[in-house]
Amino acid sequence: MTDLIDLAYGTSTAVVSPVGASLRDYTVAGRSVVVETGTSDGAVLAPWPNRIADGRYEFDGTVHQLPITEPARNTALHGLVIDVEWDVVEATETSVTLTTQLSPSPGYPFRFLLTVRYDLGEEGLRVHARAENIGTEAAPFGFGFHPWFHPGAEYVDAAQLVIPAGTWLVPDERLIPVESRPFDDGSEVPLDHDAEMSDCLTCKDFRALRSVDGTQLDDAFGQPRRDPDGRSRARLRGADGRETVIDVDSGFRNWQVYTGDELDDGLSRRALAIEPMTCPPNAFATGEDVDVVEPGGTLAVEWGIRLV
């Protein structure tokens, strides 16, 4: 069994696993912030987050076919490193740095060196990620992270949520976006309308703090609203009054939010996944917001979590 890495600072603790370079647990003064659910727990998602429809995309005139890792939806899900054991290159009481190499593989014939560092300190938990193209060709790349957040109660329905985004990426039955719909397009309808929840713009609008109760989410959001410092901040207010703030830098252009409705019995809607992503689902296929990293180039992003 892979050894877990324990971090501690003051009354805060965190647990990181080398498998997927994943954040498994984060606690502040005994209050759970990040928890495990048994599904992609805190993993790094690279070289793409979320799904690629049919595992198929074209880049620089070449069509690539990725392995299908989500057969039920016929998608390539969550990248190539979620189950990989990363190398621990530095560890202290308050921080850990992990690395792994992406070598050419079916559907992704590119080379990258990936580095992720977790720092626990006065400002909460900070995460720094870097992808260096160590190959000879330009390559598409995306980062994502999959932490599960404790709602401050038994179920997410008791929590309130803010997702600062300008658009909802309307998904099809495979959770692949088919439309980017702005929240201020004038098509809002009352929350108690009779339309299908899956096509309800207002039901997905969490630009202002409101209850998660009764809302099923497995949705992506674009055009993050940013504060004057350039960062976008999602907020999850628990029933206990404590608020988890997830802030991301300008490299992250999308949020994914999942209320965990498909989790196994006993875990459904017990935690909320709020996932920072540099690009939306199916981005390799659509080309939307995909970073193209030149040989010798890097993509670096930073985000963090704190409980207030």
mmCIF file of N, CA, C and O in Angstrom, residues 50-55 67-77 174 176:
data_model
loop_
_atom_site.group_PDB
_atom_site.id
_atom_site.type_symbol
_atom_site.label_atom_id
_atom_site.label_comp_id
_atom_site.label_asym_id
_atom_site.label_seq_id
_atom_site.Cartn_x
_atom_site.Cartn_y
_atom_site.Cartn_z
ATOM 1 N N ASN A 50 -11.879 16.249 -16.904
ATOM 2 C CA ASN A 50 -13.226 15.895 -17.316
ATOM 3 C C ASN A 50 -13.200 14.932 -18.495
ATOM 4 O O ASN A 50 -12.365 14.044 -18.553
ATOM 5 N N ARG A 51 -14.111 15.110 -19.470
ATOM 6 C CA ARG A 51 -14.356 14.101 -20.505
ATOM 7 C C ARG A 51 -13.974 14.574 -21.903
ATOM 8 O O ARG A 51 -14.112 15.760 -22.216
ATOM 9 N N ILE A 52 -13.559 13.616 -22.734
ATOM 10 C CA ILE A 52 -13.429 13.829 -24.167
ATOM 11 C C ILE A 52 -14.376 12.845 -24.848
ATOM 12 O O ILE A 52 -14.260 11.621 -24.663
ATOM 13 N N ALA A 53 -15.333 13.368 -25.587
ATOM 14 C CA ALA A 53 -16.354 12.532 -26.212
ATOM 15 C C ALA A 53 -15.718 11.538 -27.181
ATOM 16 O O ALA A 53 -14.909 11.924 -28.040
ATOM 17 N N ASP A 54 -16.050 10.281 -27.013
ATOM 18 C CA ASP A 54 -15.552 9.193 -27.854
ATOM 19 C C ASP A 54 -14.035 9.051 -27.793
ATOM 20 O O ASP A 54 -13.446 8.276 -28.569
ATOM 21 N N GLY A 55 -13.388 9.780 -26.893
ATOM 22 C CA GLY A 55 -11.932 9.730 -26.778
ATOM 23 C C GLY A 55 -11.208 10.220 -28.016
ATOM 24 O O GLY A 55 -10.025 9.917 -28.208
ATOM 25 N N PRO A 67 -7.841 5.893 -25.214
ATOM 26 C CA PRO A 67 -8.606 4.776 -24.648
ATOM 27 C C PRO A 67 -9.890 5.275 -23.993
ATOM 28 O O PRO A 67 -9.912 6.346 -23.371
ATOM 29 N N ILE A 68 -10.954 4.514 -24.115
ATOM 30 C CA ILE A 68 -12.224 4.845 -23.466
ATOM 31 C C ILE A 68 -12.161 4.348 -22.028
ATOM 32 O O ILE A 68 -12.047 3.145 -21.776
ATOM 33 N N THR A 69 -12.220 5.272 -21.087
ATOM 34 C CA THR A 69 -12.110 4.920 -19.673
ATOM 35 C C THR A 69 -13.424 5.081 -18.917
ATOM 36 O O THR A 69 -13.494 4.760 -17.733
ATOM 37 N N GLU A 70 -14.434 5.603 -19.579
ATOM 38 C CA GLU A 70 -15.782 5.683 -19.020
ATOM 39 C C GLU A 70 -16.732 5.035 -20.043
ATOM 40 O O GLU A 70 -17.411 5.722 -20.809
ATOM 41 N N PRO A 71 -16.789 3.702 -20.057
ATOM 42 C CA PRO A 71 -17.546 3.005 -21.104
ATOM 43 C C PRO A 71 -19.023 3.386 -21.157
ATOM 44 O O PRO A 71 -19.606 3.457 -22.243
ATOM 45 N N ALA A 72 -19.632 3.622 -20.004
ATOM 46 C CA ALA A 72 -21.063 3.912 -19.993
ATOM 47 C C ALA A 72 -21.404 5.159 -20.804
ATOM 48 O O ALA A 72 -22.495 5.257 -21.370
ATOM 49 N N ARG A 73 -20.476 6.104 -20.872
ATOM 50 C CA ARG A 73 -20.709 7.336 -21.629
ATOM 51 C C ARG A 73 -19.806 7.426 -22.871
ATOM 52 O O ARG A 73 -19.840 8.424 -23.587
ATOM 53 N N ASN A 74 -18.991 6.395 -23.082
ATOM 54 C CA ASN A 74 -18.062 6.347 -24.212
ATOM 55 C C ASN A 74 -17.181 7.601 -24.262
ATOM 56 O O ASN A 74 -17.086 8.299 -25.277
ATOM 57 N N THR A 75 -16.514 7.862 -23.143
ATOM 58 C CA THR A 75 -15.626 9.011 -23.053
ATOM 59 C C THR A 75 -14.270 8.594 -22.499
ATOM 60 O O THR A 75 -14.120 7.542 -21.863
ATOM 61 N N ALA A 76 -13.306 9.456 -22.742
ATOM 62 C CA ALA A 76 -12.004 9.361 -22.074
ATOM 63 C C ALA A 76 -12.054 10.342 -20.905
ATOM 64 O O ALA A 76 -12.207 11.545 -21.103
ATOM 65 N N LEU A 77 -11.947 9.825 -19.691
ATOM 66 C CA LEU A 77 -12.259 10.594 -18.487
ATOM 67 C C LEU A 77 -11.019 10.906 -17.654
ATOM 68 O O LEU A 77 -10.219 10.018 -17.348
ATOM 69 N N ARG A 174 -24.420 12.610 -22.017
ATOM 70 C CA ARG A 174 -23.095 12.072 -21.675
ATOM 71 C C ARG A 174 -22.262 13.071 -20.884
ATOM 72 O O ARG A 174 -21.086 12.842 -20.641
ATOM 73 N N ILE A 176 -21.366 15.966 -21.922
ATOM 74 C CA ILE A 176 -20.525 16.717 -22.849
ATOM 75 C C ILE A 176 -21.234 18.032 -23.164
ATOM 76 O O ILE A 176 -22.405 18.035 -23.580
#
